[in-house]
């Protein structure tokens, strides 16, 4: 089977940098995605890593280490609007490459 | 550009009633999915489809059925509603599993309460 672990909650202050970790166990790993979900809203795609290394998209970066089965999402210059839940998801070759989601990390940004 | 559209947005059902959650996408995506999300939890896959006429079970399929007669539509059917099916349901779609930057697009969700 597949499993993902991420912290349940992270708090930070506006303007700071925060890292949300994700470790996974899966067979035939294909890629790691990150999604953001504001309270009551639909999840929206942030980033996708298929290869080791860092992917940067504006204030958000995502990192993957396939050998460690580990990734993280880095949020810089935090803003109040970044308060949301963040989910990592793996896409594996077991089955039909269907995304499996972690439980999510609730990020609370304080002024 | 509508993306993924779900109806209804809210629904209250009585135990034993049936209903269909509608989902349609206008992006010509092959892959479509139904997830449920319980409070404080992640998304659990109910059913998915890799193309018209093809569906398969996900992690939590019991109590649900799906069909995929067209590329655009992927309705989810609850036959005998139970309180355990109280949840938020999300439909999603993606182009294929082989894209390097594979993004799943989600609908706005259907909030279902079974009483």
PDB file of N, CA, C and O in Angstrom, chain A residues 26-105:
ATOM      1  N   UNK A  26       5.706   3.975  -0.700  1.00  0.00           N
ATOM      2  CA  UNK A  26       4.894   3.541  -1.826  1.00  0.00           C
ATOM      3  C   UNK A  26       5.740   2.658  -2.722  1.00  0.00           C
ATOM      4  O   UNK A  26       6.966   2.676  -2.640  1.00  0.00           O
ATOM      5  N   UNK A  27       5.085   1.901  -3.561  1.00  0.00           N
ATOM      6  CA  UNK A  27       5.805   1.080  -4.529  1.00  0.00           C
ATOM      7  C   UNK A  27       5.767   1.773  -5.881  1.00  0.00           C
ATOM      8  O   UNK A  27       4.756   2.372  -6.236  1.00  0.00           O
ATOM      9  N   UNK A  28       6.866   1.689  -6.615  1.00  0.00           N
ATOM     10  CA  UNK A  28       6.875   2.283  -7.950  1.00  0.00           C
ATOM     11  C   UNK A  28       6.590   3.764  -7.957  1.00  0.00           C
ATOM     12  O   UNK A  28       5.738   4.239  -8.700  1.00  0.00           O
ATOM     13  N   UNK A  29       7.315   4.514  -7.167  1.00  0.00           N
ATOM     14  CA  UNK A  29       7.094   5.947  -7.040  1.00  0.00           C
ATOM     15  C   UNK A  29       7.220   6.651  -8.390  1.00  0.00           C
ATOM     16  O   UNK A  29       8.113   6.367  -9.190  1.00  0.00           O
ATOM     17  N   UNK A  30       6.319   7.599  -8.624  1.00  0.00           N
ATOM     18  CA  UNK A  30       6.318   8.294  -9.913  1.00  0.00           C
ATOM     19  C   UNK A  30       6.454   9.797  -9.744  1.00  0.00           C
ATOM     20  O   UNK A  30       7.013  10.475 -10.599  1.00  0.00           O
ATOM     21  N   UNK A  31       5.959  10.370  -8.638  1.00  0.00           N
ATOM     22  CA  UNK A  31       6.064  11.807  -8.442  1.00  0.00           C
ATOM     23  C   UNK A  31       5.352  12.254  -7.185  1.00  0.00           C
ATOM     24  O   UNK A  31       4.495  11.548  -6.658  1.00  0.00           O
ATOM     25  N   UNK A  32       5.735  13.436  -6.689  1.00  0.00           N
ATOM     26  CA  UNK A  32       5.141  14.008  -5.477  1.00  0.00           C
ATOM     27  C   UNK A  32       4.554  15.367  -5.814  1.00  0.00           C
ATOM     28  O   UNK A  32       5.231  16.209  -6.402  1.00  0.00           O
ATOM     29  N   UNK A  33       3.285  15.561  -5.464  1.00  0.00           N
ATOM     30  CA  UNK A  33       2.593  16.823  -5.718  1.00  0.00           C
ATOM     31  C   UNK A  33       2.244  17.504  -4.405  1.00  0.00           C
ATOM     32  O   UNK A  33       2.148  16.862  -3.360  1.00  0.00           O
ATOM     33  N   UNK A  34       2.018  18.809  -4.510  1.00  0.00           N
ATOM     34  CA  UNK A  34       1.536  19.593  -3.368  1.00  0.00           C
ATOM     35  C   UNK A  34       0.290  20.357  -3.793  1.00  0.00           C
ATOM     36  O   UNK A  34       0.239  20.927  -4.883  1.00  0.00           O
ATOM     37  N   UNK A  35      -0.692  20.365  -2.874  1.00  0.00           N
ATOM     38  CA  UNK A  35      -1.939  21.080  -3.107  1.00  0.00           C
ATOM     39  C   UNK A  35      -2.237  21.977  -1.910  1.00  0.00           C
ATOM     40  O   UNK A  35      -1.903  21.651  -0.770  1.00  0.00           O
ATOM     41  N   UNK A  36      -2.872  23.099  -2.200  1.00  0.00           N
ATOM     42  CA  UNK A  36      -3.304  24.032  -1.165  1.00  0.00           C
ATOM     43  C   UNK A  36      -4.830  24.005  -1.100  1.00  0.00           C
ATOM     44  O   UNK A  36      -5.493  23.943  -2.136  1.00  0.00           O
ATOM     45  N   UNK A  37      -5.358  24.046   0.112  1.00  0.00           N
ATOM     46  CA  UNK A  37      -6.808  24.085   0.268  1.00  0.00           C
ATOM     47  C   UNK A  37      -7.176  25.095   1.351  1.00  0.00           C
ATOM     48  O   UNK A  37      -6.856  24.895   2.521  1.00  0.00           O
ATOM     49  N   UNK A  38      -7.850  26.163   0.946  1.00  0.00           N
ATOM     50  CA  UNK A  38      -8.395  27.092   1.925  1.00  0.00           C
ATOM     51  C   UNK A  38      -9.673  26.523   2.495  1.00  0.00           C
ATOM     52  O   UNK A  38     -10.349  25.715   1.851  1.00  0.00           O
ATOM     53  N   UNK A  39      -9.985  26.953   3.708  1.00  0.00           N
ATOM     54  CA  UNK A  39     -11.131  26.419   4.431  1.00  0.00           C
ATOM     55  C   UNK A  39     -12.389  26.443   3.570  1.00  0.00           C
ATOM     56  O   UNK A  39     -12.806  27.501   3.103  1.00  0.00           O
ATOM     57  N   UNK A  40     -12.968  25.252   3.371  1.00  0.00           N
ATOM     58  CA  UNK A  40     -14.215  25.175   2.618  1.00  0.00           C
ATOM     59  C   UNK A  40     -14.064  25.222   1.125  1.00  0.00           C
ATOM     60  O   UNK A  40     -15.060  25.188   0.399  1.00  0.00           O
ATOM     61  N   UNK A  41     -12.812  25.293   0.641  1.00  0.00           N
ATOM     62  CA  UNK A  41     -12.619  25.420  -0.792  1.00  0.00           C
ATOM     63  C   UNK A  41     -12.099  24.163  -1.452  1.00  0.00           C
ATOM     64  O   UNK A  41     -11.905  23.138  -0.795  1.00  0.00           O
ATOM     65  N   UNK A  42     -11.889  24.247  -2.729  1.00  0.00           N
ATOM     66  CA  UNK A  42     -11.346  23.130  -3.494  1.00  0.00           C
ATOM     67  C   UNK A  42      -9.824  23.119  -3.396  1.00  0.00           C
ATOM     68  O   UNK A  42      -9.187  24.169  -3.350  1.00  0.00           O
ATOM     69  N   UNK A  43      -9.213  21.951  -3.362  1.00  0.00           N
ATOM     70  CA  UNK A  43      -7.749  21.888  -3.431  1.00  0.00           C
ATOM     71  C   UNK A  43      -7.264  22.452  -4.758  1.00  0.00           C
ATOM     72  O   UNK A  43      -7.880  22.219  -5.809  1.00  0.00           O
ATOM     73  N   UNK A  44      -6.168  23.185  -4.706  1.00  0.00           N
ATOM     74  CA  UNK A  44      -5.573  23.705  -5.928  1.00  0.00           C
ATOM     75  C   UNK A  44      -4.102  23.292  -5.997  1.00  0.00           C
ATOM     76  O   UNK A  44      -3.405  23.268  -4.988  1.00  0.00           O
ATOM     77  N   UNK A  45      -3.677  23.000  -7.181  1.00  0.00           N
ATOM     78  CA  UNK A  45      -2.337  22.485  -7.437  1.00  0.00           C
ATOM     79  C   UNK A  45      -1.282  23.565  -7.198  1.00  0.00           C
ATOM     80  O   UNK A  45      -1.430  24.709  -7.618  1.00  0.00           O
ATOM     81  N   UNK A  46      -0.190  23.169  -6.502  1.00  0.00           N
ATOM     82  CA  UNK A  46       0.930  24.091  -6.273  1.00  0.00           C
ATOM     83  C   UNK A  46       2.172  23.679  -7.055  1.00  0.00           C
ATOM     84  O   UNK A  46       2.800  24.509  -7.716  1.00  0.00           O
ATOM     85  N   UNK A  47       2.551  22.404  -6.935  1.00  0.00           N
ATOM     86  CA  UNK A  47       3.804  21.986  -7.578  1.00  0.00           C
ATOM     87  C   UNK A  47       3.847  20.477  -7.713  1.00  0.00           C
ATOM     88  O   UNK A  47       3.067  19.756  -7.087  1.00  0.00           O
ATOM     89  N   UNK A  48       4.797  20.037  -8.527  1.00  0.00           N
ATOM     90  CA  UNK A  48       4.980  18.608  -8.794  1.00  0.00           C
ATOM     91  C   UNK A  48       6.459  18.341  -8.974  1.00  0.00           C
ATOM     92  O   UNK A  48       7.138  19.033  -9.735  1.00  0.00           O
ATOM     93  N   UNK A  49       6.978  17.334  -8.250  1.00  0.00           N
ATOM     94  CA  UNK A  49       8.371  16.903  -8.391  1.00  0.00           C
ATOM     95  C   UNK A  49       8.394  15.449  -8.834  1.00  0.00           C
ATOM     96  O   UNK A  49       7.869  14.591  -8.132  1.00  0.00           O
ATOM     97  N   UNK A  50       9.009  15.200  -9.968  1.00  0.00           N
ATOM     98  CA  UNK A  50       9.229  13.821 -10.400  1.00  0.00           C
ATOM     99  C   UNK A  50      10.689  13.424 -10.195  1.00  0.00           C
ATOM    100  O   UNK A  50      11.001  12.250 -10.019  1.00  0.00           O
ATOM    101  N   UNK A  51      11.574  14.411 -10.199  1.00  0.00           N
ATOM    102  CA  UNK A  51      13.007  14.167 -10.056  1.00  0.00           C
ATOM    103  C   UNK A  51      13.535  14.816  -8.786  1.00  0.00           C
ATOM    104  O   UNK A  51      12.926  15.755  -8.252  1.00  0.00           O
ATOM    105  N   UNK A  52      14.682  14.349  -8.304  1.00  0.00           N
ATOM    106  CA  UNK A  52      15.303  14.925  -7.120  1.00  0.00           C
ATOM    107  C   UNK A  52      15.639  16.389  -7.353  1.00  0.00           C
ATOM    108  O   UNK A  52      16.000  16.796  -8.461  1.00  0.00           O
ATOM    109  N   UNK A  53      15.521  17.168  -6.274  1.00  0.00           N
ATOM    110  CA  UNK A  53      15.919  18.558  -6.363  1.00  0.00           C
ATOM    111  C   UNK A  53      14.803  19.509  -6.027  1.00  0.00           C
ATOM    112  O   UNK A  53      13.744  19.115  -5.542  1.00  0.00           O
ATOM    113  N   UNK A  54      15.092  20.763  -6.289  1.00  0.00           N
ATOM    114  CA  UNK A  54      14.208  21.849  -5.891  1.00  0.00           C
ATOM    115  C   UNK A  54      13.498  22.430  -7.108  1.00  0.00           C
ATOM    116  O   UNK A  54      14.122  22.697  -8.123  1.00  0.00           O
ATOM    117  N   UNK A  55      12.187  22.618  -6.964  1.00  0.00           N
ATOM    118  CA  UNK A  55      11.399  23.306  -7.989  1.00  0.00           C
ATOM    119  C   UNK A  55      10.890  24.607  -7.379  1.00  0.00           C
ATOM    120  O   UNK A  55      10.299  24.587  -6.306  1.00  0.00           O
ATOM    121  N   UNK A  56      11.121  25.716  -8.057  1.00  0.00           N
ATOM    122  CA  UNK A  56      10.715  27.002  -7.489  1.00  0.00           C
ATOM    123  C   UNK A  56       9.636  27.640  -8.335  1.00  0.00           C
ATOM    124  O   UNK A  56       9.751  27.703  -9.562  1.00  0.00           O
ATOM    125  N   UNK A  57       8.596  28.115  -7.634  1.00  0.00           N
ATOM    126  CA  UNK A  57       7.509  28.824  -8.306  1.00  0.00           C
ATOM    127  C   UNK A  57       7.140  30.022  -7.448  1.00  0.00           C
ATOM    128  O   UNK A  57       6.325  29.916  -6.533  1.00  0.00           O
ATOM    129  N   UNK A  58       7.761  31.150  -7.719  1.00  0.00           N
ATOM    130  CA  UNK A  58       7.478  32.348  -6.946  1.00  0.00           C
ATOM    131  C   UNK A  58       7.902  32.191  -5.498  1.00  0.00           C
ATOM    132  O   UNK A  58       9.033  31.794  -5.211  1.00  0.00           O
ATOM    133  N   UNK A  59       6.985  32.411  -4.567  1.00  0.00           N
ATOM    134  CA  UNK A  59       7.314  32.311  -3.141  1.00  0.00           C
ATOM    135  C   UNK A  59       7.341  30.865  -2.657  1.00  0.00           C
ATOM    136  O   UNK A  59       7.801  30.586  -1.554  1.00  0.00           O
ATOM    137  N   UNK A  60       6.833  29.958  -3.475  1.00  0.00           N
ATOM    138  CA  UNK A  60       6.753  28.554  -3.076  1.00  0.00           C
ATOM    139  C   UNK A  60       7.830  27.737  -3.787  1.00  0.00           C
ATOM    140  O   UNK A  60       8.095  27.934  -4.978  1.00  0.00           O
ATOM    141  N   UNK A  61       8.444  26.817  -3.042  1.00  0.00           N
ATOM    142  CA  UNK A  61       9.396  25.881  -3.615  1.00  0.00           C
ATOM    143  C   UNK A  61       9.061  24.496  -3.094  1.00  0.00           C
ATOM    144  O   UNK A  61       8.553  24.344  -1.979  1.00  0.00           O
ATOM    145  N   UNK A  62       9.363  23.488  -3.892  1.00  0.00           N
ATOM    146  CA  UNK A  62       9.141  22.114  -3.443  1.00  0.00           C
ATOM    147  C   UNK A  62      10.386  21.306  -3.735  1.00  0.00           C
ATOM    148  O   UNK A  62      11.036  21.483  -4.766  1.00  0.00           O
ATOM    149  N   UNK A  63      10.708  20.423  -2.798  1.00  0.00           N
ATOM    150  CA  UNK A  63      11.933  19.638  -2.869  1.00  0.00           C
ATOM    151  C   UNK A  63      11.594  18.167  -2.800  1.00  0.00           C
ATOM    152  O   UNK A  63      10.641  17.751  -2.119  1.00  0.00           O
ATOM    153  N   UNK A  64      12.380  17.356  -3.487  1.00  0.00           N
ATOM    154  CA  UNK A  64      12.179  15.905  -3.456  1.00  0.00           C
ATOM    155  C   UNK A  64      13.516  15.196  -3.338  1.00  0.00           C
ATOM    156  O   UNK A  64      14.482  15.541  -4.035  1.00  0.00           O
ATOM    157  N   UNK A  65      13.555  14.180  -2.480  1.00  0.00           N
ATOM    158  CA  UNK A  65      14.672  13.244  -2.419  1.00  0.00           C
ATOM    159  C   UNK A  65      14.087  11.844  -2.539  1.00  0.00           C
ATOM    160  O   UNK A  65      13.482  11.321  -1.593  1.00  0.00           O
ATOM    161  N   UNK A  66      14.251  11.245  -3.679  1.00  0.00           N
ATOM    162  CA  UNK A  66      13.668   9.922  -3.922  1.00  0.00           C
ATOM    163  C   UNK A  66      14.352   8.860  -3.077  1.00  0.00           C
ATOM    164  O   UNK A  66      13.713   7.936  -2.587  1.00  0.00           O
ATOM    165  N   UNK A  67      15.653   9.008  -2.852  1.00  0.00           N
ATOM    166  CA  UNK A  67      16.370   8.004  -2.059  1.00  0.00           C
ATOM    167  C   UNK A  67      15.920   8.007  -0.608  1.00  0.00           C
ATOM    168  O   UNK A  67      15.940   6.976   0.065  1.00  0.00           O
ATOM    169  N   UNK A  68      15.472   9.157  -0.103  1.00  0.00           N
ATOM    170  CA  UNK A  68      14.999   9.273   1.275  1.00  0.00           C
ATOM    171  C   UNK A  68      13.478   9.175   1.379  1.00  0.00           C
ATOM    172  O   UNK A  68      12.935   9.261   2.485  1.00  0.00           O
ATOM    173  N   UNK A  69      12.791   9.036   0.256  1.00  0.00           N
ATOM    174  CA  UNK A  69      11.317   9.018   0.246  1.00  0.00           C
ATOM    175  C   UNK A  69      10.776  10.219   1.015  1.00  0.00           C
ATOM    176  O   UNK A  69       9.901  10.100   1.898  1.00  0.00           O
ATOM    177  N   UNK A  70      11.258  11.379   0.651  1.00  0.00           N
ATOM    178  CA  UNK A  70      10.999  12.592   1.438  1.00  0.00           C
ATOM    179  C   UNK A  70      10.886  13.795   0.524  1.00  0.00           C
ATOM    180  O   UNK A  70      11.605  13.911  -0.477  1.00  0.00           O
ATOM    181  N   UNK A  71       9.991  14.664   0.888  1.00  0.00           N
ATOM    182  CA  UNK A  71       9.875  15.926   0.185  1.00  0.00           C
ATOM    183  C   UNK A  71       9.425  17.008   1.127  1.00  0.00           C
ATOM    184  O   UNK A  71       9.007  16.735   2.265  1.00  0.00           O
ATOM    185  N   UNK A  72       9.537  18.236   0.698  1.00  0.00           N
ATOM    186  CA  UNK A  72       9.009  19.335   1.510  1.00  0.00           C
ATOM    187  C   UNK A  72       8.536  20.462   0.617  1.00  0.00           C
ATOM    188  O   UNK A  72       8.956  20.604  -0.534  1.00  0.00           O
ATOM    189  N   UNK A  73       7.650  21.253   1.189  1.00  0.00           N
ATOM    190  CA  UNK A  73       7.158  22.473   0.570  1.00  0.00           C
ATOM    191  C   UNK A  73       7.696  23.634   1.388  1.00  0.00           C
ATOM    192  O   UNK A  73       7.571  23.651   2.608  1.00  0.00           O
ATOM    193  N   UNK A  74       8.321  24.584   0.724  1.00  0.00           N
ATOM    194  CA  UNK A  74       8.905  25.742   1.388  1.00  0.00           C
ATOM    195  C   UNK A  74       8.118  26.980   0.977  1.00  0.00           C
ATOM    196  O   UNK A  74       7.957  27.257  -0.208  1.00  0.00           O
ATOM    197  N   UNK A  75       7.623  27.687   1.963  1.00  0.00           N
ATOM    198  CA  UNK A  75       6.868  28.909   1.693  1.00  0.00           C
ATOM    199  C   UNK A  75       7.659  30.087   2.255  1.00  0.00           C
ATOM    200  O   UNK A  75       7.971  30.127   3.446  1.00  0.00           O
ATOM    201  N   UNK A  76       7.974  31.041   1.414  1.00  0.00           N
ATOM    202  CA  UNK A  76       8.764  32.193   1.819  1.00  0.00           C
ATOM    203  C   UNK A  76       7.883  33.440   1.877  1.00  0.00           C
ATOM    204  O   UNK A  76       6.807  33.482   1.274  1.00  0.00           O
ATOM    205  N   UNK A  77       8.377  34.425   2.619  1.00  0.00           N
ATOM    206  CA  UNK A  77       7.672  35.711   2.737  1.00  0.00           C
ATOM    207  C   UNK A  77       6.180  35.473   3.020  1.00  0.00           C
ATOM    208  O   UNK A  77       5.311  35.955   2.301  1.00  0.00           O
ATOM    209  N   UNK A  78       5.946  34.741   4.085  1.00  0.00           N
ATOM    210  CA  UNK A  78       4.586  34.329   4.396  1.00  0.00           C
ATOM    211  C   UNK A  78       3.619  35.505   4.469  1.00  0.00           C
ATOM    212  O   UNK A  78       3.932  36.564   5.006  1.00  0.00           O
ATOM    213  N   UNK A  79       2.428  35.266   3.936  1.00  0.00           N
ATOM    214  CA  UNK A  79       1.357  36.248   3.998  1.00  0.00           C
ATOM    215  C   UNK A  79       0.165  35.611   4.713  1.00  0.00           C
ATOM    216  O   UNK A  79       0.047  34.377   4.771  1.00  0.00           O
ATOM    217  N   UNK A  80      -0.698  36.468   5.236  1.00  0.00           N
ATOM    218  CA  UNK A  80      -1.877  35.957   5.962  1.00  0.00           C
ATOM    219  C   UNK A  80      -2.696  35.026   5.066  1.00  0.00           C
ATOM    220  O   UNK A  80      -3.254  34.035   5.542  1.00  0.00           O
ATOM    221  N   UNK A  81      -2.758  35.337   3.782  1.00  0.00           N
ATOM    222  CA  UNK A  81      -3.558  34.540   2.868  1.00  0.00           C
ATOM    223  C   UNK A  81      -2.998  33.136   2.658  1.00  0.00           C
ATOM    224  O   UNK A  81      -3.655  32.276   2.071  1.00  0.00           O
ATOM    225  N   UNK A  82      -1.759  32.882   3.133  1.00  0.00           N
ATOM    226  CA  UNK A  82      -1.183  31.551   3.016  1.00  0.00           C
ATOM    227  C   UNK A  82      -1.733  30.599   4.074  1.00  0.00           C
ATOM    228  O   UNK A  82      -1.471  29.386   4.024  1.00  0.00           O
ATOM    229  N   UNK A  83      -2.480  31.123   5.038  1.00  0.00           N
ATOM    230  CA  UNK A  83      -3.133  30.252   6.026  1.00  0.00           C
ATOM    231  C   UNK A  83      -4.105  29.340   5.296  1.00  0.00           C
ATOM    232  O   UNK A  83      -5.079  29.791   4.688  1.00  0.00           O
ATOM    233  N   UNK A  84      -3.825  28.047   5.361  1.00  0.00           N
ATOM    234  CA  UNK A  84      -4.591  27.064   4.600  1.00  0.00           C
ATOM    235  C   UNK A  84      -4.079  25.681   4.990  1.00  0.00           C
ATOM    236  O   UNK A  84      -3.141  25.550   5.773  1.00  0.00           O
ATOM    237  N   UNK A  85      -4.685  24.661   4.417  1.00  0.00           N
ATOM    238  CA  UNK A  85      -4.159  23.304   4.566  1.00  0.00           C
ATOM    239  C   UNK A  85      -3.353  22.958   3.329  1.00  0.00           C
ATOM    240  O   UNK A  85      -3.714  23.341   2.214  1.00  0.00           O
ATOM    241  N   UNK A  86      -2.257  22.238   3.553  1.00  0.00           N
ATOM    242  CA  UNK A  86      -1.371  21.848   2.466  1.00  0.00           C
ATOM    243  C   UNK A  86      -1.246  20.327   2.457  1.00  0.00           C
ATOM    244  O   UNK A  86      -0.949  19.707   3.480  1.00  0.00           O
ATOM    245  N   UNK A  87      -1.494  19.748   1.315  1.00  0.00           N
ATOM    246  CA  UNK A  87      -1.482  18.298   1.170  1.00  0.00           C
ATOM    247  C   UNK A  87      -0.367  17.871   0.231  1.00  0.00           C
ATOM    248  O   UNK A  87      -0.203  18.451  -0.842  1.00  0.00           O
ATOM    249  N   UNK A  88       0.376  16.854   0.640  1.00  0.00           N
ATOM    250  CA  UNK A  88       1.254  16.205  -0.313  1.00  0.00           C
ATOM    251  C   UNK A  88       0.509  15.003  -0.894  1.00  0.00           C
ATOM    252  O   UNK A  88      -0.389  14.449  -0.250  1.00  0.00           O
ATOM    253  N   UNK A  89       0.842  14.646  -2.095  1.00  0.00           N
ATOM    254  CA  UNK A  89       0.190  13.535  -2.778  1.00  0.00           C
ATOM    255  C   UNK A  89       1.234  12.800  -3.602  1.00  0.00           C
ATOM    256  O   UNK A  89       2.077  13.428  -4.241  1.00  0.00           O
ATOM    257  N   UNK A  90       1.174  11.487  -3.568  1.00  0.00           N
ATOM    258  CA  UNK A  90       2.091  10.707  -4.379  1.00  0.00           C
ATOM    259  C   UNK A  90       1.344  10.102  -5.550  1.00  0.00           C
ATOM    260  O   UNK A  90       0.162   9.771  -5.452  1.00  0.00           O
ATOM    261  N   UNK A  91       2.085   9.994  -6.609  1.00  0.00           N
ATOM    262  CA  UNK A  91       1.565   9.317  -7.791  1.00  0.00           C
ATOM    263  C   UNK A  91       2.489   8.121  -7.995  1.00  0.00           C
ATOM    264  O   UNK A  91       3.694   8.296  -8.143  1.00  0.00           O
ATOM    265  N   UNK A  92       1.959   6.927  -7.922  1.00  0.00           N
ATOM    266  CA  UNK A  92       2.817   5.745  -7.987  1.00  0.00           C
ATOM    267  C   UNK A  92       2.372   4.858  -9.131  1.00  0.00           C
ATOM    268  O   UNK A  92       1.266   4.986  -9.650  1.00  0.00           O
ATOM    269  N   UNK A  93       3.239   3.954  -9.495  1.00  0.00           N
ATOM    270  CA  UNK A  93       2.936   3.060 -10.604  1.00  0.00           C
ATOM    271  C   UNK A  93       2.119   1.858 -10.158  1.00  0.00           C
ATOM    272  O   UNK A  93       1.657   1.093 -10.976  1.00  0.00           O
ATOM    273  N   UNK A  94       1.936   1.708  -8.859  1.00  0.00           N
ATOM    274  CA  UNK A  94       1.056   0.651  -8.375  1.00  0.00           C
ATOM    275  C   UNK A  94      -0.377   1.007  -8.693  1.00  0.00           C
ATOM    276  O   UNK A  94      -0.871   2.033  -8.266  1.00  0.00           O
ATOM    277  N   UNK A  95      -1.061   0.228  -9.473  1.00  0.00           N
ATOM    278  CA  UNK A  95      -2.423   0.594  -9.869  1.00  0.00           C
ATOM    279  C   UNK A  95      -2.390   1.407 -11.138  1.00  0.00           C
ATOM    280  O   UNK A  95      -1.754   1.040 -12.102  1.00  0.00           O
ATOM    281  N   UNK A  96      -3.027   2.551 -11.155  1.00  0.00           N
ATOM    282  CA  UNK A  96      -3.101   3.348 -12.370  1.00  0.00           C
ATOM    283  C   UNK A  96      -2.622   4.775 -12.142  1.00  0.00           C
ATOM    284  O   UNK A  96      -3.198   5.700 -12.696  1.00  0.00           O
ATOM    285  N   UNK A  97      -1.577   4.950 -11.358  1.00  0.00           N
ATOM    286  CA  UNK A  97      -0.961   6.263 -11.187  1.00  0.00           C
ATOM    287  C   UNK A  97      -1.935   7.259 -10.567  1.00  0.00           C
ATOM    288  O   UNK A  97      -1.843   8.458 -10.809  1.00  0.00           O
ATOM    289  N   UNK A  98      -2.842   6.789  -9.759  1.00  0.00           N
ATOM    290  CA  UNK A  98      -3.841   7.667  -9.173  1.00  0.00           C
ATOM    291  C   UNK A  98      -3.236   8.375  -7.972  1.00  0.00           C
ATOM    292  O   UNK A  98      -2.595   7.765  -7.144  1.00  0.00           O
ATOM    293  N   UNK A  99      -3.446   9.709  -7.848  1.00  0.00           N
ATOM    294  CA  UNK A  99      -2.875  10.435  -6.713  1.00  0.00           C
ATOM    295  C   UNK A  99      -3.454   9.959  -5.382  1.00  0.00           C
ATOM    296  O   UNK A  99      -4.661   9.844  -5.236  1.00  0.00           O
ATOM    297  N   UNK A 100      -2.576   9.695  -4.415  1.00  0.00           N
ATOM    298  CA  UNK A 100      -2.970   9.382  -3.049  1.00  0.00           C
ATOM    299  C   UNK A 100      -2.516  10.528  -2.172  1.00  0.00           C
ATOM    300  O   UNK A 100      -1.355  10.923  -2.213  1.00  0.00           O
ATOM    301  N   UNK A 101      -3.442  11.063  -1.355  1.00  0.00           N
ATOM    302  CA  UNK A 101      -3.173  12.262  -0.573  1.00  0.00           C
ATOM    303  C   UNK A 101      -2.838  11.964   0.874  1.00  0.00           C
ATOM    304  O   UNK A 101      -3.375  11.026   1.469  1.00  0.00           O
ATOM    305  N   UNK A 102      -1.959  12.786   1.456  1.00  0.00           N
ATOM    306  CA  UNK A 102      -1.718  12.749   2.876  1.00  0.00           C
ATOM    307  C   UNK A 102      -2.870  13.414   3.615  1.00  0.00           C
ATOM    308  O   UNK A 102      -3.812  13.925   3.001  1.00  0.00           O
ATOM    309  N   UNK A 103      -2.782  13.445   4.954  1.00  0.00           N
ATOM    310  CA  UNK A 103      -3.859  14.003   5.771  1.00  0.00           C
ATOM    311  C   UNK A 103      -3.867  15.516   5.780  1.00  0.00           C
ATOM    312  O   UNK A 103      -4.818  16.137   6.232  1.00  0.00           O
ATOM    313  N   UNK A 104      -2.793  16.124   5.339  1.00  0.00           N
ATOM    314  CA  UNK A 104      -2.759  17.568   5.268  1.00  0.00           C
ATOM    315  C   UNK A 104      -2.120  18.226   6.477  1.00  0.00           C
ATOM    316  O   UNK A 104      -2.157  17.704   7.587  1.00  0.00           O
ATOM    317  N   UNK A 105      -1.503  19.378   6.228  1.00  0.00           N
ATOM    318  CA  UNK A 105      -0.900  20.195   7.282  1.00  0.00           C
ATOM    319  C   UNK A 105      -1.619  21.527   7.315  1.00  0.00           C
ATOM    320  O   UNK A 105      -1.697  22.221   6.275  1.00  0.00           O
TER     321      UNK A 105
END
